[in-house]
Coordinates of C-alpha atoms and ligand atoms in Angstrom, one line a residue:
M1 CA 10.9 9.2 29.0
T2 CA 10.6 6.2 26.7
Y3 CA 8.8 5.9 23.2
Q4 CA 5.7 3.6 23.0
H5 CA 4.5 3.5 19.5
I6 CA 7.0 4.3 16.8
L7 CA 6.1 4.7 13.3
V8 CA 8.4 4.2 10.8
A9 CA 7.7 5.7 7.1
V10 CA 8.9 3.8 4.3
D11 CA 9.6 4.4 0.2
L12 CA 9.8 0.8 -0.7
T13 CA 13.6 1.4 -1.6
E14 CA 16.5 -1.1 -0.6
E15 CA 18.3 2.1 0.7
C16 CA 15.4 2.5 3.0
H17 CA 16.1 -0.9 5.1
P18 CA 18.9 0.9 7.7
V19 CA 15.8 3.0 8.8
V20 CA 13.6 0.0 9.9
I21 CA 16.3 -1.2 11.2
R22 CA 16.9 1.8 13.1
A23 CA 13.7 2.1 14.2
Q24 CA 13.4 -1.6 15.4
A25 CA 16.5 -1.2 17.6
L26 CA 15.1 1.8 19.6
A27 CA 11.5 -0.2 19.8
N28 CA 13.4 -3.0 20.9
S29 CA 15.4 -0.9 23.6
C30 CA 12.3 1.0 24.6
Q31 CA 10.0 -2.2 24.7
A32 CA 8.0 -0.3 22.2
R33 CA 5.5 -1.3 19.2
L34 CA 6.7 -0.6 15.8
S35 CA 4.6 -0.1 12.9
L36 CA 5.2 0.5 9.2
V37 CA 3.8 3.1 6.7
H38 CA 4.1 3.7 3.2
I39 CA 2.5 6.3 0.8
V40 CA 0.9 6.1 -2.5
E41 CA 1.0 9.3 -4.1
P42 CA -1.8 10.4 -6.4
M43 CA -0.6 9.9 -10.0
A44 CA -2.6 13.4 -10.8
M45 CA 0.3 15.2 -8.5
A46 CA 3.3 13.7 -10.7
F47 CA 1.6 15.5 -13.4
G48 CA 1.0 19.0 -11.4
G49 CA -2.4 18.7 -10.3
D50 CA -4.5 18.9 -13.3
V51 CA -5.3 15.6 -15.7
P52 CA -8.0 15.5 -18.1
M53 CA -8.4 11.9 -17.9
D54 CA -9.9 9.3 -15.2
L55 CA -7.4 8.0 -13.5
S56 CA -9.3 5.7 -11.0
M57 CA -8.6 2.4 -12.5
L58 CA -4.9 2.8 -12.8
Q59 CA -4.8 4.3 -9.3
Q60 CA -6.1 1.0 -8.3
Q61 CA -3.9 -1.2 -9.7
Q62 CA -0.7 1.2 -8.2
F63 CA -2.3 0.9 -4.6
E64 CA -3.0 -3.1 -5.5
Q65 CA 1.1 -3.5 -6.3
A66 CA 2.3 -1.4 -3.7
R67 CA 0.6 -3.6 -1.3
E68 CA 2.9 -6.2 -2.7
R69 CA 5.5 -4.1 -2.5
L70 CA 5.1 -3.1 1.1
N71 CA 4.4 -7.1 2.0
T72 CA 7.6 -8.2 0.1
F73 CA 9.6 -5.1 1.8
A74 CA 7.9 -6.5 4.7
G75 CA 8.8 -9.8 4.6
R76 CA 12.1 -9.0 5.9
Y77 CA 10.5 -8.4 9.3
P78 CA 8.4 -11.2 10.1
E79 CA 7.6 -9.8 13.6
L80 CA 5.8 -7.2 11.9
T81 CA 2.4 -8.7 11.9
A82 CA -0.1 -7.2 9.4
D83 CA -2.0 -4.9 11.3
Q84 CA 1.5 -3.3 12.1
R85 CA 1.9 -2.5 8.1
H86 CA 0.2 0.5 6.8
L87 CA -0.9 1.5 3.4
A88 CA -2.1 5.1 2.8
Y89 CA -2.9 7.3 -0.3
G90 CA -2.7 11.0 -0.7
Q91 CA 0.7 13.1 0.3
P92 CA 3.0 11.4 2.4
R93 CA 3.3 14.7 5.0
Q94 CA -0.5 14.7 5.7
E95 CA -1.3 11.3 6.2
I96 CA 1.9 10.2 8.1
H97 CA 0.9 12.8 10.3
R98 CA -2.6 11.5 9.9
L99 CA -1.8 7.9 11.0
A100 CA 0.7 8.5 13.5
T101 CA -2.1 10.9 15.4
E102 CA -4.7 7.9 14.3
Q103 CA -2.5 5.3 16.0
G104 CA -1.0 7.6 19.2
C105 CA 2.6 7.3 17.7
D106 CA 5.0 9.0 19.7
L107 CA 7.7 8.8 17.1
I108 CA 8.2 9.5 13.6
V109 CA 11.6 8.0 11.9
V110 CA 12.0 8.5 8.2
G111 CA 15.0 8.5 6.4
S112 CA 17.1 11.7 5.3
H113 CA 19.4 12.1 2.3
G114 CA 21.0 14.9 4.3
R115 CA 20.4 17.1 1.1
H116 CA 22.1 20.7 1.1
G117 CA 22.1 23.6 -1.9
L118 CA 19.7 23.8 -4.3
A119 CA 18.6 19.9 -3.6
L120 CA 17.6 21.3 -0.1
L121 CA 15.4 24.0 -1.8
L122 CA 13.6 21.8 -3.7
G123 CA 12.6 20.1 0.0
S124 CA 12.4 16.5 1.0
T125 CA 10.1 14.1 2.7
A126 CA 12.4 14.2 5.9
N127 CA 12.0 18.2 6.4
D128 CA 8.1 17.7 5.2
V129 CA 7.4 15.3 7.9
L130 CA 9.0 17.1 10.8
H131 CA 7.0 20.4 9.9
G132 CA 3.8 20.4 11.5
A133 CA 4.6 16.8 13.0
P134 CA 2.1 15.5 16.1
C135 CA 4.8 14.1 18.0
D136 CA 8.6 13.8 17.9
V137 CA 10.4 12.8 14.5
L138 CA 13.9 11.3 14.2
A139 CA 15.7 11.4 10.7
V140 CA 18.2 8.7 9.7
R141 CA 21.0 9.4 7.5
L142 CA 20.6 7.3 4.6
K143 CA 23.8 6.7 3.0
K144 CA 25.2 7.8 -0.6
P145 CA 24.7 4.8 -3.1
E146 CA 28.7 3.6 -3.7
Ligands
AMP1 P1 13.1 11.5 0.0 O1 13.4 12.8 0.6 O2 11.8 11.9 -0.7 O3 14.1 11.2 -0.8 O4 12.0 10.7 1.1 C1 13.3 10.6 2.5 C2 12.6 9.4 3.5 O5 10.9 9.7 3.1 C3 12.4 7.7 3.1 O6 13.7 7.3 3.5 C4 11.3 7.6 3.8 O7 11.1 7.3 5.1 C5 10.2 8.7 3.5 N1 9.5 8.6 2.5 C6 9.4 9.3 1.2 N2 8.6 8.9 0.7 C7 8.0 8.1 1.3 C8 6.4 7.2 1.0 N3 5.6 7.2 -0.2 N4 6.0 6.8 2.0 C9 6.7 6.9 3.4 N5 7.4 6.9 3.4 C10 8.2 7.6 2.7

């Protein structure tokens, strides 16, 4: 069995490039399509949900900046065309699952810090994405910064 459409989730940090390179190698070996997704998290989430002011303008700017950052990030992979770069707004787990289903992806690739102890209890995006995923999930171990 081989994969046909691989979705790689990126937080747009430098450390995420090895995750894309791994997903790309896998996609090449399976002759699968590769798509990239970044999720912009609502500002209110960072403040714990309830913010007594209108954040819509700021959120619009946040989304536009994220689009530029995604294009810069994806610029290293010229073979990924605009329709293979996705930007969504919301909670990463929910949006990654939604996009994977919508795009008919059969593998989601995420980076994993391999946390343990207290950090694991606090949770990670990789753990979160695994739960209830509509397809296989590959967690690529991220190297700790030197
Ligand atoms: P974290 O557990 O938050 O350190 O993130 C680990 C991995 O989850 C990253 O390497 C990405 O693959 C993915 N990820 C985290 N945040 C996002 C995001 N906002 N959008 C898409 N993927 C993300």
